[in-house]
Coordinates of C-alpha atoms in Angstrom, one line a residue:
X1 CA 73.2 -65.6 42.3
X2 CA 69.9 -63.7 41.9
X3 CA 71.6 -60.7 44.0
X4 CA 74.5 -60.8 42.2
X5 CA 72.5 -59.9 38.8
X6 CA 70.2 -57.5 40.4
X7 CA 71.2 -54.7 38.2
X8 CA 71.7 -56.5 35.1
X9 CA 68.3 -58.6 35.3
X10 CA 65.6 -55.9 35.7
X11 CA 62.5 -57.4 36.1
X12 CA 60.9 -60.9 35.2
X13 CA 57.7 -61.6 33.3
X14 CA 55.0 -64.8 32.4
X15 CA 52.7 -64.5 29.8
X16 CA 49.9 -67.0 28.8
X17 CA 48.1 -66.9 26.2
X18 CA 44.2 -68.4 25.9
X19 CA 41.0 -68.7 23.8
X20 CA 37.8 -69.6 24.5
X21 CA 36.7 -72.5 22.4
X22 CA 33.6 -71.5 20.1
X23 CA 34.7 -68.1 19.5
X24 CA 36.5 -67.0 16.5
X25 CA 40.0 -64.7 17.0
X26 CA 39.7 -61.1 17.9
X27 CA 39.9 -60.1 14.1
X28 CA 36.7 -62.1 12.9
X29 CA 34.6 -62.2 16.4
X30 CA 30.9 -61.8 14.9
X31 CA 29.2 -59.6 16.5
X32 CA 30.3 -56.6 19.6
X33 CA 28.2 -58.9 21.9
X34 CA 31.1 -61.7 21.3
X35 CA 33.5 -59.6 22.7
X36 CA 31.7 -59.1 25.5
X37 CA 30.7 -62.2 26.4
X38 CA 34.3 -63.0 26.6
X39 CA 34.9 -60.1 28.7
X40 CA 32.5 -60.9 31.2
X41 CA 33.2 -64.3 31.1
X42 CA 37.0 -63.3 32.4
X43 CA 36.0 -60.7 34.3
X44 CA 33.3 -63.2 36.5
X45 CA 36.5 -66.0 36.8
X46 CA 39.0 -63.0 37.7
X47 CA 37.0 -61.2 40.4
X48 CA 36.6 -64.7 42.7
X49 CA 40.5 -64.1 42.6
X50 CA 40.9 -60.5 44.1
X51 CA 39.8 -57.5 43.7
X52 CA 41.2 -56.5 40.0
X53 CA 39.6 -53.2 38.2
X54 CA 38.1 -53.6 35.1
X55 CA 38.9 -50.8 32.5
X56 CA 37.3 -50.8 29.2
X57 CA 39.8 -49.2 26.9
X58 CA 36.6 -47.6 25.0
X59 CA 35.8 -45.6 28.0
X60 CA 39.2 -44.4 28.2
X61 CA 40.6 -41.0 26.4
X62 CA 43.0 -42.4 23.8
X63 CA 45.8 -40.8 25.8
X64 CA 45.2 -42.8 29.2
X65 CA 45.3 -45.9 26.8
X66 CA 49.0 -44.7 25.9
X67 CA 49.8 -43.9 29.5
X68 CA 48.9 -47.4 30.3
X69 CA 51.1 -48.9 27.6
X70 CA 53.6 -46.9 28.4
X71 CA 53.4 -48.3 31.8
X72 CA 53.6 -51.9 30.2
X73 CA 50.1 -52.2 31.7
X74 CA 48.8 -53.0 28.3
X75 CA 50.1 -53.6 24.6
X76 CA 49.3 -51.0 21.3
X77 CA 47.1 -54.3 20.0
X78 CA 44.9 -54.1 23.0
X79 CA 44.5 -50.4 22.1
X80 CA 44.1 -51.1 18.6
X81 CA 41.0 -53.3 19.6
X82 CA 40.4 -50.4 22.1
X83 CA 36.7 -50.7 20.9
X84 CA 35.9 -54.6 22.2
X85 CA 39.1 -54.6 23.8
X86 CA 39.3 -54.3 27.9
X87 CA 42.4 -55.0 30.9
X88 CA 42.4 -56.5 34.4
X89 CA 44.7 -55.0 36.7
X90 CA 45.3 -56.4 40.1
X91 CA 45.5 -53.7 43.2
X92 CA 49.6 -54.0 43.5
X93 CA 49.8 -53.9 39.7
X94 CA 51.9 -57.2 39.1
X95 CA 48.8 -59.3 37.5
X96 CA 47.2 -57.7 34.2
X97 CA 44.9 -59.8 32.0
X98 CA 44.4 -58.6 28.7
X99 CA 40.8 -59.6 27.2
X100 CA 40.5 -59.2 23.4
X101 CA 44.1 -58.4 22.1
X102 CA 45.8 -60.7 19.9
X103 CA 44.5 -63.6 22.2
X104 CA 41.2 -63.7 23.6
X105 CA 42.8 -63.4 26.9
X106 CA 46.9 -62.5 27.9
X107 CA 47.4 -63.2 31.1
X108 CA 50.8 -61.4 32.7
X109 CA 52.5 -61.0 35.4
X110 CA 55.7 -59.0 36.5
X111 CA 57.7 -59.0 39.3
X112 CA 60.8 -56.7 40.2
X113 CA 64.3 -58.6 39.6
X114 CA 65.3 -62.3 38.5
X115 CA 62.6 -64.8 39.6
X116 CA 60.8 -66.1 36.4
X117 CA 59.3 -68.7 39.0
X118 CA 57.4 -65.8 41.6
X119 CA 55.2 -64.8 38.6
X120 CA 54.9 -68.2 37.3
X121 CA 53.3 -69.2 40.6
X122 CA 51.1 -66.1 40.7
X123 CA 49.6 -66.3 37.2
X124 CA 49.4 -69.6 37.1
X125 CA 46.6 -69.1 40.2
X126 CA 44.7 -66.9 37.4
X127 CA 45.1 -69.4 34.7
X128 CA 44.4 -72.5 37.0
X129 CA 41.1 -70.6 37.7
X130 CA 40.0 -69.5 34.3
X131 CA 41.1 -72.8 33.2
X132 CA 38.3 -74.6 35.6
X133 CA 35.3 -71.9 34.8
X134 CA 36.5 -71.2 30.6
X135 CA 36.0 -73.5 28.3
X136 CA 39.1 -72.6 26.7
X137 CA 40.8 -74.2 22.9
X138 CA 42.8 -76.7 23.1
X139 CA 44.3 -79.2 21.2
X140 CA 45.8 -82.7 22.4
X141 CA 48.7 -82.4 19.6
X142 CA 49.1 -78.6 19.6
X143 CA 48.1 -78.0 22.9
X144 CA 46.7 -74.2 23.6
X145 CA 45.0 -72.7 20.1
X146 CA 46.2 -69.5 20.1
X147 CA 46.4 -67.0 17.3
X148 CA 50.4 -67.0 16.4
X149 CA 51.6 -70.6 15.5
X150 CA 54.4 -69.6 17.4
X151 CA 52.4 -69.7 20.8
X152 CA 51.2 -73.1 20.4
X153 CA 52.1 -75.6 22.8
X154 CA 51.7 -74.5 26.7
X155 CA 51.4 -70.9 25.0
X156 CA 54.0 -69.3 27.6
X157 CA 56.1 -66.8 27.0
X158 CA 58.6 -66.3 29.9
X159 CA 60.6 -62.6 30.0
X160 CA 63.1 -60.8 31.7
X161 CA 64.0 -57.3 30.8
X162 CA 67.4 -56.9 31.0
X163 CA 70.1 -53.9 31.1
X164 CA 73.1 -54.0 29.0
X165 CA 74.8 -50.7 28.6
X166 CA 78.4 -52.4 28.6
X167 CA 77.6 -55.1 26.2
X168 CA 75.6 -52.7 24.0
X169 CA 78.7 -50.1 24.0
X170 CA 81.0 -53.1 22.7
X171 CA 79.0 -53.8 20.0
X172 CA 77.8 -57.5 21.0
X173 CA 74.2 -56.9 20.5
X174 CA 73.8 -58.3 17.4
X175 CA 75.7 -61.2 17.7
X176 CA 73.8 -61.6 20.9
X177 CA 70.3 -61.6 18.8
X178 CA 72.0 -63.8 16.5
X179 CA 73.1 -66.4 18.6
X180 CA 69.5 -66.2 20.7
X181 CA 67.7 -67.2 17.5
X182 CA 69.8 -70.2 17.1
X183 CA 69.3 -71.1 20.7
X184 CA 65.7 -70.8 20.5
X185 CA 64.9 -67.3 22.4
X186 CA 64.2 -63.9 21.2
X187 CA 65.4 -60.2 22.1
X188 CA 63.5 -57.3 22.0
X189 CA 63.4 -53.8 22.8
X190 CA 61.8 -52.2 25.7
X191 CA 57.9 -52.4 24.6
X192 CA 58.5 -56.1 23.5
X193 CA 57.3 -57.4 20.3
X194 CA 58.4 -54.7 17.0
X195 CA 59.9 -52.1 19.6
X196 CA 63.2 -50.3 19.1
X197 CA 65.5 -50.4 21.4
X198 CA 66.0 -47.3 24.4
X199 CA 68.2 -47.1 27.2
X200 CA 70.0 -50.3 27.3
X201 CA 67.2 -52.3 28.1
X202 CA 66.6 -55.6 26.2
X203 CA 64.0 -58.2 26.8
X204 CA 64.6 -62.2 26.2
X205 CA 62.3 -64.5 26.4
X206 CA 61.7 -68.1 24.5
X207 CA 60.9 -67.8 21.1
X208 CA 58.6 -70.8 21.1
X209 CA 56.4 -72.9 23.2
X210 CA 55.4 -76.1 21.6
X211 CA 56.8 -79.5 22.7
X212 CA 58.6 -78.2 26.0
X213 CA 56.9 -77.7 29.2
X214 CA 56.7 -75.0 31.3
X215 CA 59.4 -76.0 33.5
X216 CA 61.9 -76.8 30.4
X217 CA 61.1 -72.7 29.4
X218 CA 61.7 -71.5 32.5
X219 CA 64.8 -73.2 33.1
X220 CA 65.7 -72.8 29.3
X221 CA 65.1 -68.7 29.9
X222 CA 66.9 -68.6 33.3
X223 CA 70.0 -69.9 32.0
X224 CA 70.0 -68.1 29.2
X225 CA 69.5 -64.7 31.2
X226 CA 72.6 -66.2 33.5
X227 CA 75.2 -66.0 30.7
X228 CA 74.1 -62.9 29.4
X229 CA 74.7 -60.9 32.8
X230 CA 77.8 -62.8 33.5
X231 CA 78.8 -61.4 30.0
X232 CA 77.9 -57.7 30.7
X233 CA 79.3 -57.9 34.0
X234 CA 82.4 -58.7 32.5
X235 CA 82.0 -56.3 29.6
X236 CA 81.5 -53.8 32.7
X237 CA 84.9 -54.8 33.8
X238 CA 86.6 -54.1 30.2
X239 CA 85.0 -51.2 29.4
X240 CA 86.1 -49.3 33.1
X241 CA 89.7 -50.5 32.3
X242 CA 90.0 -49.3 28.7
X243 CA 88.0 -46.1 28.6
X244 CA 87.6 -45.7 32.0
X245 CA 87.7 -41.6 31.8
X246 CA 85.5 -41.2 29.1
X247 CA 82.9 -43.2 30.3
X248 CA 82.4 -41.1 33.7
X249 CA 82.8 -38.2 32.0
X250 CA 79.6 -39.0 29.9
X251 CA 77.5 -40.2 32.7
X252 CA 78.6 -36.7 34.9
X253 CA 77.3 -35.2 31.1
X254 CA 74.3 -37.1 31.1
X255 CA 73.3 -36.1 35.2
X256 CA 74.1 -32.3 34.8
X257 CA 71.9 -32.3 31.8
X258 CA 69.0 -34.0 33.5
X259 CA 69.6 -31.5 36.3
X260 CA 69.6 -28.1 34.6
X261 CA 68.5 -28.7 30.5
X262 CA 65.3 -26.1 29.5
X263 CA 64.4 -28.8 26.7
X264 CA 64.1 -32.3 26.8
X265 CA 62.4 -35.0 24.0
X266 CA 61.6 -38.4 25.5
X267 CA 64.0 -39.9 23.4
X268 CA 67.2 -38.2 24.9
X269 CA 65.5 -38.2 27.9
X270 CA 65.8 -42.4 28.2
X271 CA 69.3 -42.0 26.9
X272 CA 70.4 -39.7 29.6
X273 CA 68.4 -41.6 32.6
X274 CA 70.1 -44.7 31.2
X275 CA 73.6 -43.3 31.8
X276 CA 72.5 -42.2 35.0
X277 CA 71.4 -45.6 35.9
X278 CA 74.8 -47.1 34.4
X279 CA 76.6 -44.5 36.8
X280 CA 74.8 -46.2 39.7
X281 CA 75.7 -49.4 38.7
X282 CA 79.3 -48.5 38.7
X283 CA 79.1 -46.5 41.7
X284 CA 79.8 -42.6 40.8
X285 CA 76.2 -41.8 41.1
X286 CA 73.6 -43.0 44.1
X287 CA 70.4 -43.1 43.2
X288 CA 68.5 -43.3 46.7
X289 CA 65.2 -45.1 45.4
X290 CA 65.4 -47.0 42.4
X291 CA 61.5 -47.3 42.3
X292 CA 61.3 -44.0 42.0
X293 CA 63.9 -43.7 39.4
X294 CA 62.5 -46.4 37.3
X295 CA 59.0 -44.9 37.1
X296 CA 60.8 -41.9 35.3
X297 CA 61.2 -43.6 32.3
X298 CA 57.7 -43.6 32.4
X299 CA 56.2 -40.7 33.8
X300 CA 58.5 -38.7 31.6
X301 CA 56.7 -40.3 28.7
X302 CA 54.1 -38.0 26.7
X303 CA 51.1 -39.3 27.4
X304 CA 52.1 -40.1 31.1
X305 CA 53.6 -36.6 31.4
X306 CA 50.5 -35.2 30.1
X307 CA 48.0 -36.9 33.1
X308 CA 50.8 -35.5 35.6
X309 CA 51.3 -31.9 34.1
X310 CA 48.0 -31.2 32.2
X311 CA 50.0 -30.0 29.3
X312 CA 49.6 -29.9 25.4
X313 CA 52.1 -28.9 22.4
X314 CA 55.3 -30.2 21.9
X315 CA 57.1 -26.8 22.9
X316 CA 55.2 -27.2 26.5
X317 CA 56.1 -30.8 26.6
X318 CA 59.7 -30.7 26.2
X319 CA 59.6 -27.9 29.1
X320 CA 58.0 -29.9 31.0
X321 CA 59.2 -33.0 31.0
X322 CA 62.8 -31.1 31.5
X323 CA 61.2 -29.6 34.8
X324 CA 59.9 -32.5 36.3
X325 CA 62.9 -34.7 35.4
X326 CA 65.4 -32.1 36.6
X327 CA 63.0 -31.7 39.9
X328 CA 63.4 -36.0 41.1
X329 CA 67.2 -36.1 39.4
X330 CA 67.8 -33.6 42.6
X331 CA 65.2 -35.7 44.7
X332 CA 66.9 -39.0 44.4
X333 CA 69.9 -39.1 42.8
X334 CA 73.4 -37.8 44.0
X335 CA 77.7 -37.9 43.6
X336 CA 79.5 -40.1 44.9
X337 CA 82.8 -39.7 43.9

């Protein structure tokens, strides 16, 4: 079943949230030294678990914070706190901990496709640890004190980022975010939490945490994710058989322009790469590594594009970006039919 929703279900995701007990939230911590006491604290637990680097967002330009968020690395609260704030990254880059963000500590991890149980296992290895060295809140009726009442309980929040280019073009979307609500789960846009939504990509994920278990989220989420990809397969289906030219028309639009444009914003520049993609899907383009063609959507990002290019001013961006899009569109992607 997983294989069968590979290019629906995107990627999966766990995130726990923790504080340490003693320590007020991230908004009232008393003094600098506070902050990193609780950094070192995580930092000490995390290294006896591999060999994660340790970036201190203060000794980072502001623009390799953004590059990092843009990467989903880290969240625009963590570089809001950028001053006591700090990020544990893992050498593969599927484990991040967040220190000092919203939460004392968000612990993540993402994995490639629909498995909500492979990260679980591998955060849960983090947590289990910083669990045993941390004296960390909690609360026999609330369970884990975090800082949103909505994270109470085991404090997990259990993702998968989702395409849904069919289901979007039929106008489902809301009624989809409607009916999540009332099932208890949440949908988001690609940067999660107050994002707008680019490309076709969606993210659902539980809405709350208290009084279930971690299993009954996971399995709650899972299902969930199942009937949403069985519906924009279907909407797939509909939308081939009822507009079948004018939908292959637009994605041939969207690859010339990614091929030979002079300008391109990062807006249109997700658009197009999501038509792309949906060409793949329904097999009129090949895109011959899908790693590489997923890292465009965020290498062609400003900040990112700026660490690759060295470049600065708009009019220089949107050149840029148009050059080194066009450049791996030819790389990796190709007709089929």
């Amino acid at each position: 079943m997983k294989r069968k929703f590979e290019k629906v279900a995107i990627s999966s995701r766990i995130r726990l949230a923790r504080n340490v007990s003693g320590f007020n939230f991230f908004t009232k911590l008393r003094e600098e030294s506070d902050a990193v006491f609780i950094i070192n604290s995580v930092k000490n637990v995390i290294s006896e678990c591999g060999d994660f680097d340790l970036i201190r967002l203060k000794d980072l330009p502001l623009n390799e914070c953004n590059a990092l968020l843009e990467r989903h690395l880290i969240s625009k609260e963590l570089i809001e706190n950028k001053d006591i704030s700090a990020v544990l990254v893992s050498p593969d880059a599927h484990v991040f901990v967040m220190v000092n963000e919203e939460d004392h500590i968000r612990e993540q991890c993402i994995f490639d496709g629909f498995d909500l149980w492979k990260p679980y296992f591998e955060i849960k290895k983090i947590d289990d640890a910083l669990l045993d060295e941390i004296d960390i809140a909690y609360s026999a009726k609330y369970g884990f004190i975090t800082s949103s009442p909505a994270n109470l309980g085991t404090a997990m929040r259990a993702s998968v980022m989702m395409f849904l280019p069919a289901i979007e073009r039929n106008h489902d979307i809301e009624l989809i975010k409607k009916e999540a609500r009332k099932l208890g789960f949440t949908v988001r846009g690609l940067y999660g939490e107050g994002s707008e939504t680019y490309g076709s990509f969606y993210q659902i994920s539980n809405q709350n945490s208290l009084g279930k278990s971690e299993k009954e989220i996971l399995d709650g989420v899972y299902e969930y994710v199942v009937s949403i990809c069985e519906m924009e397969l279907s909407a797939r289906e509909d939308i081939l058989a009822i507009n079948h030219n004018h939908i292959i028309d637009e994605i041939f639009r969207a690859y010339g322009i990614l091929k030979e444009s002079l300008l391109l914003d990062e807006e249109e520049m997700i658009r197009l790469l999501s038509l792309v993609k949906f060409g793949d899907v329904l097999g009129y383009l090949e895109i011959t590594d899908q790693k590489a063609f997923s890292r465009l959507y965020n290498e062609g990002c400003s900040a990112n594009l700026a660490e690759i290019e060295k470049i600065s001013g708009n009019l220089k961006e949107e050149i840029a970006r148009s050059q080194y899009i066009s450049r791996k569109i030819n790389e990796i992607v190709k007709k089929v039919k």
